[in-house]
Structures are given as C-alpha cells and as structure tokens.
Tab-separated table of C-alpha atoms and ligand atoms in Angstrom:
chain	number	residue	atom	x	y	z
A	839	UNK	CA	-38.151	69.030	38.000
A	840	UNK	CA	-39.330	65.607	39.195
A	841	UNK	CA	-36.784	63.112	40.462
A	842	UNK	CA	-36.606	59.635	38.930
A	843	UNK	CA	-38.280	56.738	40.720
A	844	UNK	CA	-35.891	54.107	42.133
A	845	UNK	CA	-35.680	50.876	40.175
A	846	UNK	CA	-37.576	49.027	42.898
A	847	UNK	CA	-39.249	45.950	41.408
A	848	UNK	CA	-43.019	45.703	41.679
A	849	UNK	CA	-42.688	41.977	41.216
A	850	UNK	CA	-40.826	39.143	39.578
A	851	UNK	CA	-41.590	37.335	36.396
A	852	UNK	CA	-40.648	33.685	36.138
A	853	UNK	CA	-40.415	31.799	32.854
A	854	UNK	CA	-41.163	28.085	32.660
A	855	UNK	CA	-42.107	25.336	30.247
A	856	UNK	CA	-45.764	25.589	29.166
A	857	UNK	CA	-47.916	23.332	31.341
A	858	UNK	CA	-45.600	23.722	34.324
A	859	UNK	CA	-47.080	26.994	35.614
A	860	UNK	CA	-48.410	25.414	38.861
A	861	UNK	CA	-44.944	24.037	39.677
A	862	UNK	CA	-43.318	27.360	38.779
A	863	UNK	CA	-45.842	29.101	41.020
A	864	UNK	CA	-45.059	26.672	43.849
A	865	UNK	CA	-41.364	27.615	43.502
A	866	UNK	CA	-42.257	31.306	43.738
A	867	UNK	CA	-44.587	30.787	46.681
A	868	UNK	CA	-41.935	28.819	48.539
A	869	UNK	CA	-39.878	31.996	48.351
A	870	UNK	CA	-42.413	34.822	48.399
A	871	UNK	CA	-45.303	33.212	50.263
A	872	UNK	CA	-48.746	33.997	48.961
A	873	UNK	CA	-47.447	36.982	47.049
A	874	UNK	CA	-46.618	34.551	44.290
A	875	UNK	CA	-49.666	34.800	42.063
A	876	UNK	CA	-50.824	33.226	38.889
A	877	UNK	CA	-52.358	36.197	37.168
A	878	UNK	CA	-51.593	34.363	33.989
A	879	UNK	CA	-53.411	31.437	32.461
A	880	UNK	CA	-52.482	27.767	32.263
A	881	UNK	CA	-50.096	27.086	29.398
A	882	UNK	CA	-48.778	30.677	29.351
A	883	UNK	CA	-45.232	29.586	30.178
A	884	UNK	CA	-44.713	32.278	32.788
A	885	UNK	CA	-45.914	33.238	36.236
A	886	UNK	CA	-45.501	36.470	38.149
A	887	UNK	CA	-45.013	37.223	41.817
A	888	UNK	CA	-45.579	40.488	43.634
A	889	UNK	CA	-42.526	41.711	45.501
A	890	UNK	CA	-42.718	43.278	48.957
A	891	UNK	CA	-40.079	45.836	48.163
A	892	UNK	CA	-37.096	44.487	50.045
A	893	UNK	CA	-36.508	41.288	48.170
A	894	UNK	CA	-33.421	40.489	46.200
A	895	UNK	CA	-33.780	38.934	42.861
A	896	UNK	CA	-33.453	35.159	43.165
A	897	UNK	CA	-29.951	34.098	42.299
A	898	UNK	CA	-28.921	31.519	39.752
A	899	UNK	CA	-28.145	29.048	42.511
A	900	UNK	CA	-31.532	29.549	44.161
A	901	UNK	CA	-33.729	26.678	45.180
A	902	UNK	CA	-36.043	27.211	42.228
A	903	UNK	CA	-36.577	24.028	40.249
A	904	UNK	CA	-39.268	24.811	37.694
A	905	UNK	CA	-38.391	28.483	37.175
A	906	UNK	CA	-36.185	28.652	34.082
A	907	UNK	CA	-35.244	32.276	34.408
A	908	UNK	CA	-36.561	35.245	36.346
A	909	UNK	CA	-36.672	38.995	35.831
A	910	UNK	CA	-37.551	41.727	38.342
A	911	UNK	CA	-40.429	43.673	36.871
A	912	UNK	CA	-40.984	47.420	37.194
A	913	UNK	CA	-44.459	47.226	35.721
A	914	UNK	CA	-46.834	45.755	33.189
A	915	UNK	CA	-48.164	47.965	30.399
A	916	UNK	CA	-51.088	47.441	28.021
A	917	UNK	CA	-50.263	48.472	24.492
A	918	UNK	CA	-52.438	49.723	21.635
A	919	UNK	CA	-52.479	48.040	18.218
A	920	UNK	CA	-50.397	50.862	16.740
A	921	UNK	CA	-47.378	52.616	18.159
A	922	UNK	CA	-46.423	50.229	20.924
A	923	UNK	CA	-43.217	52.148	21.539
A	924	UNK	CA	-44.687	55.381	22.964
A	925	UNK	CA	-46.350	53.818	26.065
A	926	UNK	CA	-43.175	51.840	26.855
A	927	UNK	CA	-40.946	54.895	26.654
A	928	UNK	CA	-43.566	56.884	28.593
A	929	UNK	CA	-43.534	54.266	31.361
A	930	UNK	CA	-39.739	54.206	31.555
A	931	UNK	CA	-39.432	58.021	31.722
A	932	UNK	CA	-40.560	57.908	35.359
A	933	UNK	CA	-37.409	55.900	36.143
A	934	UNK	CA	-34.831	57.570	33.855
A	935	UNK	CA	-33.057	54.228	33.797
A	936	UNK	CA	-29.623	53.395	32.476
A	937	UNK	CA	-28.845	50.115	30.753
A	938	UNK	CA	-26.400	48.646	28.269
A	939	UNK	CA	-28.550	46.346	26.217
A	940	UNK	CA	-32.131	45.538	25.325
A	941	UNK	CA	-33.723	42.099	25.219
A	942	UNK	CA	-37.149	41.650	23.664
A	943	UNK	CA	-38.597	38.401	24.965
A	944	UNK	CA	-41.757	36.320	24.713
A	945	UNK	CA	-43.085	33.076	26.231
A	946	UNK	CA	-41.958	29.624	25.118
A	947	UNK	CA	-45.322	28.818	23.516
A	948	UNK	CA	-46.503	28.646	19.914
A	949	UNK	CA	-48.188	32.044	20.333
A	950	UNK	CA	-44.996	33.346	21.904
A	951	UNK	CA	-42.795	32.063	19.091
A	952	UNK	CA	-45.077	33.826	16.609
A	953	UNK	CA	-43.828	37.066	18.220
A	954	UNK	CA	-40.198	36.414	17.336
A	955	UNK	CA	-40.417	38.279	14.004
A	956	UNK	CA	-42.069	41.249	15.677
A	957	UNK	CA	-39.411	41.192	18.439
A	958	UNK	CA	-36.554	41.369	15.921
A	959	UNK	CA	-38.152	44.293	14.086
A	960	UNK	CA	-39.117	46.132	17.268
A	961	UNK	CA	-35.688	45.939	18.939
A	962	UNK	CA	-33.906	48.644	16.887
A	963	UNK	CA	-36.797	51.048	17.491
A	964	UNK	CA	-36.502	50.559	21.250
A	965	UNK	CA	-32.723	50.959	21.119
A	966	UNK	CA	-32.996	54.127	19.065
A	967	UNK	CA	-35.602	55.671	21.378
A	968	UNK	CA	-33.628	54.650	24.497
A	969	UNK	CA	-30.490	56.137	22.951
A	970	UNK	CA	-32.294	59.435	22.295
A	971	UNK	CA	-33.441	59.569	25.944
A	972	UNK	CA	-29.827	58.995	27.043
A	973	UNK	CA	-30.670	55.677	28.741
A	974	UNK	CA	-28.787	53.232	26.524
A	975	UNK	CA	-25.116	53.473	27.486
A	976	UNK	CA	-22.099	51.947	25.870
A	977	UNK	CA	-20.836	49.026	27.944
A	978	UNK	CA	-17.291	49.674	29.153
A	979	UNK	CA	-16.996	47.078	31.932
A	980	UNK	CA	-18.452	46.444	35.383
A	981	UNK	CA	-22.011	45.280	35.982
A	982	UNK	CA	-23.908	45.075	32.719
A	983	UNK	CA	-27.524	46.241	32.939
A	984	UNK	CA	-30.207	44.983	30.625
A	985	UNK	CA	-33.700	46.212	29.757
A	986	UNK	CA	-36.106	43.271	29.434
A	987	UNK	CA	-39.325	43.757	27.528
A	988	UNK	CA	-41.279	40.524	27.909
A	989	UNK	CA	-44.256	40.460	25.544
A	990	UNK	CA	-46.988	38.215	26.962
A	991	UNK	CA	-48.764	39.175	23.734
A	992	UNK	CA	-48.316	42.008	21.237
A	993	UNK	CA	-50.470	44.197	23.475
A	994	UNK	CA	-49.217	43.242	26.917
A	995	UNK	CA	-45.640	43.833	28.027
A	996	UNK	CA	-43.778	43.302	31.307
A	997	UNK	CA	-40.937	45.787	31.714
A	998	UNK	CA	-37.897	45.047	33.845
A	999	UNK	CA	-34.257	46.010	34.270
A	1000	UNK	CA	-31.613	43.899	35.828
A	1001	UNK	CA	-27.975	42.933	35.929
A	1002	UNK	CA	-27.006	40.522	33.166
A	1003	UNK	CA	-25.801	37.185	34.518
A	1004	UNK	CA	-23.875	34.252	33.152
A	1005	UNK	CA	-26.269	31.599	31.966
A	1006	UNK	CA	-28.993	34.064	30.980
A	1007	UNK	CA	-30.636	33.128	27.718
A	1008	UNK	CA	-33.014	35.138	25.565
A	1009	UNK	CA	-36.543	33.971	26.556
A	1010	UNK	CA	-34.840	31.538	28.957
A	1011	UNK	CA	-34.080	29.193	26.047
A	1012	UNK	CA	-30.489	27.984	25.725
A	1013	UNK	CA	-29.319	27.852	22.140
A	1014	UNK	CA	-26.986	24.860	22.109
A	1015	UNK	CA	-25.418	23.438	18.981
A	1016	UNK	CA	-26.177	19.778	18.413
A	1017	UNK	CA	-22.840	17.994	17.888
A	1018	UNK	CA	-23.297	16.025	14.664
A	1019	UNK	CA	-21.130	13.104	15.924
A	1020	UNK	CA	-23.445	12.520	18.928
A	1021	UNK	CA	-25.741	9.517	18.440
A	1022	UNK	CA	-28.881	11.080	19.971
A	1023	UNK	CA	-30.426	14.464	20.634
A	1024	UNK	CA	-30.490	13.662	24.380
A	1025	UNK	CA	-26.859	14.695	24.338
A	1026	UNK	CA	-28.158	18.280	24.608
A	1027	UNK	CA	-29.801	17.475	27.950
A	1028	UNK	CA	-26.498	16.544	29.553
A	1029	UNK	CA	-24.717	19.430	27.853
A	1030	UNK	CA	-27.308	21.846	29.251
A	1031	UNK	CA	-26.937	20.261	32.701
A	1032	UNK	CA	-23.167	20.798	32.583
A	1033	UNK	CA	-23.684	24.453	31.632
A	1034	UNK	CA	-26.561	25.252	33.997
A	1035	UNK	CA	-25.911	23.167	37.083
A	1036	UNK	CA	-22.177	22.823	37.584
A	1037	UNK	CA	-20.007	25.563	38.968
A	1038	UNK	CA	-16.428	25.525	37.638
A	1039	UNK	CA	-17.168	22.756	35.091
A	1040	UNK	CA	-13.580	22.773	33.783
A	1041	UNK	CA	-12.418	21.667	37.258
A	1042	UNK	CA	-15.216	19.178	37.872
A	1043	UNK	CA	-15.174	17.467	34.516
A	1044	UNK	CA	-11.817	16.757	32.978
A	1045	UNK	CA	-9.611	14.412	31.074
A	1046	UNK	CA	-8.390	11.380	33.015
A	1047	UNK	CA	-11.588	11.029	35.047
A	1048	UNK	CA	-13.794	7.944	34.878
A	1049	UNK	CA	-17.559	7.816	34.528
A	1050	UNK	CA	-20.476	5.425	34.469
A	1051	UNK	CA	-23.524	5.966	32.265
A	1052	UNK	CA	-26.550	3.930	33.403
A	1053	UNK	CA	-29.081	3.509	30.581
A	1054	UNK	CA	-26.478	4.696	28.084
A	1055	UNK	CA	-27.803	3.564	24.698
A	1056	UNK	CA	-27.585	4.858	22.023
A	1057	UNK	CA	-24.894	7.052	23.599
A	1058	UNK	CA	-25.848	10.758	23.665
A	1059	UNK	CA	-24.821	11.208	27.311
A	1060	UNK	CA	-21.780	8.945	26.934
A	1061	UNK	CA	-20.730	11.212	24.055
A	1062	UNK	CA	-20.670	14.232	26.398
A	1063	UNK	CA	-18.506	12.403	28.948
A	1064	UNK	CA	-16.144	11.169	26.241
A	1065	UNK	CA	-16.033	14.653	24.733
A	1066	UNK	CA	-14.828	15.977	28.126
A	1067	UNK	CA	-12.036	13.382	28.169
A	1068	UNK	CA	-13.566	10.762	30.467
A	1069	UNK	CA	-13.313	6.990	30.168
A	1070	UNK	CA	-16.833	5.606	30.387
A	1071	UNK	CA	-18.562	2.385	31.407
A	1072	UNK	CA	-21.756	2.460	29.341
A	1073	UNK	CA	-24.383	0.190	30.911
A	1074	UNK	CA	-27.341	-0.800	28.744
A	1075	UNK	CA	-28.776	-3.889	27.106
A	1076	UNK	CA	-29.458	-1.811	24.021
A	1077	UNK	CA	-26.809	-1.042	21.368
A	1078	UNK	CA	-24.475	1.940	21.407
A	1079	UNK	CA	-24.615	3.687	18.058
A	1080	UNK	CA	-22.601	5.841	15.670
A	1081	UNK	CA	-19.413	7.333	17.098
A	1082	UNK	CA	-20.048	5.714	20.512
A	1083	UNK	CA	-20.186	2.169	19.123
A	1084	UNK	CA	-16.725	0.689	19.809
A	1085	UNK	CA	-15.180	4.038	20.844
A	1086	UNK	CA	-11.795	3.414	22.578
A	1087	UNK	CA	-12.830	5.455	25.670
A	1088	UNK	CA	-16.079	3.497	26.078
A	1089	UNK	CA	-16.610	0.066	27.610
A	1090	UNK	CA	-20.156	-1.015	26.754
A	1091	UNK	CA	-21.573	-3.607	29.171
A	1092	UNK	CA	-24.929	-5.258	28.580
A	1093	UNK	CA	-25.930	-5.290	32.223
A	1094	UNK	CA	-28.800	-4.195	34.448
A	1095	UNK	CA	-28.163	-0.646	35.625
A	1096	UNK	CA	-29.802	-1.370	38.981
A	1097	UNK	CA	-27.412	-4.228	39.733
A	1098	UNK	CA	-24.085	-3.508	38.063
A	1099	UNK	CA	-21.394	-1.880	40.207
A	1100	UNK	CA	-17.820	-0.861	39.291
A	1101	UNK	CA	-14.774	-2.565	40.809
A	1102	UNK	CA	-13.322	0.817	41.802
A	1103	UNK	CA	-14.961	4.119	42.699
A	1104	UNK	CA	-15.546	6.466	39.752
A	1105	UNK	CA	-15.569	10.256	39.465
A	1106	UNK	CA	-18.904	10.514	37.691
A	1107	UNK	CA	-22.217	8.704	37.564
A	1108	UNK	CA	-24.847	9.753	35.020
A	1109	UNK	CA	-28.225	8.081	34.701
A	1110	UNK	CA	-31.014	8.538	32.162
A	1111	UNK	CA	-32.938	5.284	32.691
A	1112	UNK	CA	-36.684	5.630	32.275
A	1113	UNK	CA	-37.886	4.378	35.649
A	1114	UNK	CA	-39.972	5.420	38.637
A	1115	UNK	CA	-38.296	8.489	40.147
A	1116	UNK	CA	-38.102	7.015	43.620
A	1117	UNK	CA	-36.227	3.946	42.318
A	1118	UNK	CA	-33.705	6.214	40.591
A	1119	UNK	CA	-33.352	8.347	43.719
A	1120	UNK	CA	-32.640	5.243	45.847
A	1121	UNK	CA	-30.066	4.010	43.354
A	1122	UNK	CA	-28.271	7.357	43.259
A	1123	UNK	CA	-28.341	7.604	47.067
A	1124	UNK	CA	-26.768	4.152	47.285
A	1125	UNK	CA	-23.926	5.011	44.857
A	1126	UNK	CA	-23.084	8.299	46.572
A	1127	UNK	CA	-23.476	7.164	50.176
A	1128	UNK	CA	-21.207	4.158	49.586
A	1129	UNK	CA	-18.554	6.318	47.927
A	1130	UNK	CA	-18.833	4.649	44.491
A	1131	UNK	CA	-19.172	8.050	42.797
A	1132	UNK	CA	-18.508	11.652	43.833
A	1133	UNK	CA	-20.538	13.546	41.265
A	1134	UNK	CA	-23.699	12.707	39.450
A	1135	UNK	CA	-26.207	14.045	36.948
A	1136	UNK	CA	-29.464	12.146	36.667
A	1137	UNK	CA	-33.022	12.581	35.509
A	1138	UNK	CA	-36.163	12.072	37.520
A	1139	UNK	CA	-39.030	11.286	35.154
A	1140	UNK	CA	-42.046	12.918	36.744
A	1141	UNK	CA	-45.648	11.805	36.963
A	1142	UNK	CA	-48.285	14.117	35.474
A	1143	UNK	CA	-49.711	15.006	38.875
A	1144	UNK	CA	-48.041	16.048	42.117
A	1145	UNK	CA	-44.735	16.674	40.390
A	1146	UNK	CA	-43.492	19.023	43.089
A	1147	UNK	CA	-44.317	16.536	45.854
A	1148	UNK	CA	-42.589	13.717	43.959
A	1149	UNK	CA	-39.423	15.782	43.505
A	1150	UNK	CA	-39.428	16.653	47.203
A	1151	UNK	CA	-39.886	12.971	48.158
A	1152	UNK	CA	-36.943	11.916	45.972
A	1153	UNK	CA	-34.595	14.689	47.100
A	1154	UNK	CA	-35.457	14.050	50.753
A	1155	UNK	CA	-34.658	10.378	50.299
A	1156	UNK	CA	-31.240	11.267	48.870
A	1157	UNK	CA	-30.500	13.933	51.499
A	1158	UNK	CA	-31.398	11.518	54.317
A	1159	UNK	CA	-29.070	8.836	52.922
A	1160	UNK	CA	-26.172	11.278	52.527
A	1161	UNK	CA	-26.775	12.782	55.982
A	1162	UNK	CA	-26.837	9.309	57.531
A	1163	UNK	CA	-23.507	8.586	55.825
A	1164	UNK	CA	-22.113	11.791	57.369
A	1165	UNK	CA	-21.314	13.306	53.957
A	1166	UNK	CA	-21.214	16.951	52.864
A	1167	UNK	CA	-22.835	17.598	49.511
A	1168	UNK	CA	-24.497	20.086	47.183
A	1169	UNK	CA	-27.680	19.398	45.267
A	1170	UNK	CA	-29.092	21.348	42.368
A	1171	UNK	CA	-32.283	20.296	40.670
A	1172	UNK	CA	-33.759	22.110	37.677
A	1173	UNK	CA	-36.348	21.657	35.014
A	1174	UNK	CA	-34.028	22.350	32.117
A	1175	UNK	CA	-35.110	23.564	28.714
A	1176	UNK	CA	-34.329	20.162	27.156
A	1177	UNK	CA	-36.301	18.323	29.851
A	1178	UNK	CA	-39.892	17.449	29.108
A	1179	UNK	CA	-41.785	15.516	31.811
A	1180	UNK	CA	-38.664	15.238	33.946
A	1181	UNK	CA	-36.145	17.254	35.910
A	1182	UNK	CA	-32.357	17.022	36.003
A	1183	UNK	CA	-30.346	16.875	39.232
A	1184	UNK	CA	-26.675	17.435	39.947
A	1185	UNK	CA	-25.106	16.267	43.194
A	1186	UNK	CA	-21.525	16.640	44.303
A	1187	UNK	CA	-20.231	14.966	47.427
A	1188	UNK	CA	-17.305	16.493	49.305
A	1189	UNK	CA	-16.252	19.694	51.027
A	1190	UNK	CA	-15.396	21.866	48.039
B	657	LIG	C1	-33.793	7.571	27.482
B	657	LIG	S1	-32.795	6.220	27.025
B	657	LIG	C2	-31.181	6.834	27.300
B	657	LIG	C3	-30.693	7.741	26.243
B	657	LIG	C4	-29.250	8.089	26.440
B	657	LIG	N1	-29.026	8.864	27.661
B	657	LIG	C5	-28.696	8.890	25.272
B	657	LIG	O1	-28.353	10.058	25.488
B	657	LIG	O2	-28.590	8.359	24.180
B	657	LIG	C6	-33.007	5.120	28.334
B	657	LIG	C7	-32.154	3.888	28.251
B	657	LIG	O3	-32.208	3.222	29.505
B	657	LIG	C8	-32.065	1.852	29.267
B	657	LIG	N2	-32.509	1.123	30.462
B	657	LIG	C9	-33.737	1.082	31.019
B	657	LIG	N3	-33.724	0.287	32.111
B	657	LIG	C10	-32.453	-0.153	32.246
B	657	LIG	C11	-31.804	-0.996	33.181
B	657	LIG	N4	-32.461	-1.533	34.216
B	657	LIG	N5	-30.482	-1.220	33.018
B	657	LIG	C12	-29.789	-0.668	31.996
B	657	LIG	N6	-30.363	0.124	31.081
B	657	LIG	C13	-31.682	0.376	31.200
B	657	LIG	C14	-32.892	1.605	28.029
B	657	LIG	O4	-32.438	0.428	27.356
B	657	LIG	C15	-32.617	2.866	27.200
B	657	LIG	O5	-31.589	2.649	26.265
C-alpha cells in the first residue's frame, strides 16, 4: 500500500484583472523572489509562482495589491478533449485528499467566461467522483477545506486545495447586488472596498459618524456612507442625483475638493476625484496628518505604464507624512474587482 502524498503546494496561482499580469507578477515576486513566474501569457488574468515548500499561503491581509485572490496549487494537468474527469481524479489519488466543497473556476477573461457553462455542468461529476473516492466530506464545523479546479482552458487545469476564507469569491469575482436607489454604479466600488479592506466594518462604519465625500457627484459613494448611517458633506461642482439629491443626511457643497476643509474633524474621508495619483496622495496625507479625518477610502487612478512604481511613490508619500506626524496607522491597497485603471486604498489612523 502506498501512503498519500502530503498536500504540499507546488506553487501558488494568483488571479488578477486581465492586462494586469505584470503587476500581479511583481506582487508575487516581492514575496517569492524570482520564483514568481509568468508561465502564462499577457491578458490571461492569472499568474503562477513556484513555491519552495515551506511557504504559507499569503493571507487576506497580505501586502498584495494586484493579486485578487490566490490558491496554493498541487499541480497542473493537461486534459484530453473527452473525459476530463479521469486525469483529475487520477492526479488527486496520489494525495487522497479530504475536502468539503468543490469550486470550478476560470479566468476573468472573455475566453474564461465562455467556460462558465462547462464549469456548472462539470461540477456535479467532480463531486460525485470525489464522493465515491471518500474525499468529499460533509461539513460539520471547524476549518472548511475546498478543492479548487481552475481551468485556464478546457484542456488545462490547475488543481489546489485550501482552507476556505471569508471574502473568497468564485473566480475572485465578488457578486454584489447593485442597490437600485444608488445614483451610480460606482457605488459598488465603495461597497467592495468596505467588504474587502476593512476589518470589523460594523465597528468602523456606523450611525452617528460624519463623513466627507470629495468628488461626490452624482452620489454613488455618498449613498454608501448614508446607507451606513453617516451624515455626509458631499463636495462637487456637479449635481447630486436621484436619492442623493436633497437627502436629509447629505449637505452638498459646490466647492473645490482640493481646497475645502471641514470646520470640525470628521470620522471618514472618501475621495473618487479623477486626478493625478500623487495629488490625491498628498491631499489624503494632509487630511490624515492634520487630524481632519481618521479613516479614509480613496482611489488612485493609475497611468498605463509603471503602475507599481506609481503606487509605491504615492503610498511612500503618505507613510512619510503620517510618520512625521508621529501617527500609528494601517494601510491596505488593493486592485478591486470594480476598479479598472485604478486601485483603492483604505487607511485608518490610531492604535486599534
Ligand atoms: C468619478 S466621479 C465620482 C463618482 C462618485 N464617486 C459616485 O460614486 O457617483 C469624479 C467626480 O469628481 C469631481 N471632481 C473632479 N475634480 C474635483 C475637484 N477639484 N473638486 C471637487 N470635485 C471634483 C467631478 O466633478 C466628478 O463628479
């Protein structure tokens, strides 16, 4: 009788937005050195890294910015046109794994999305075969383990198993419901930021707090603050629309977001002005360092080239200002699903 191989990952797979593979790779290389490799093409929406054998899977709060989600990979298997199941089960037999659920995933590309129908049909076959092998266990509490089958194409699958985490999304794509009362789809960007970047959001974002929204019109971000019970100063020369036009919790001021300042410090500052990233970073640094706001979510609109370097420049500028002011703080920066040529940052000043 042969003993099962340990579930030691051969590498990690990182999902990203198509076109951002070099930035995703730079994130991996910052962590794994040159073992991060782009054995995948441009526009593939994922990058893989080879693990040394003693690495932990990157955690949700890791320093990754352009990696949307990551999975430790046991191996990559080429599949024939017919009977794709047999080679996958054959590969897994060496590990005799145990897991509680199966996710069939694919890249966030047009070719990837074309696999969604196949993924739905294939899933019950995998579950049935895994059940027969005794691998698929009923979940009764404790750590939940998940089998990930990531189809780069119908004939090329990455196979991984890992602990399910909060904020995991199938294919790394959050499915958020658009609130019909919100005046713009950008509302989903701030909603995603609240879900993905803030720990204990119910404590950090609550009724009775005050907020400022710089570049607020037509009001998608203001809507999210209002929805969480905040009173909001909405700063924009443009008009607030729909439910945010004349809302009792909203004071709309037609002012320049780079000049206007509140009379009293506020709990929250959000900013979605389309401007050079370094100008936004300086503005945010000024607000936080002077104590005008304690928490902030803002976007940095990125140039087409040297995106990683630009992000680093902006975050360094902010860190230097907060260090000079003697403040403690946490920064999280991520390329969220709803971000296009931009990233979203969350900063909280204070000890907790
Ligand atoms: C991307 S839109 C904001 C969308 C908004 N977050 C939403 O969810 O509906 C950018 C806004 O920034 C505003 N803006 C740009 N420069 C500004 C400035 N210097 N002061 C105030 N608003 C500005 C523009 O008028 C525009 O309405």
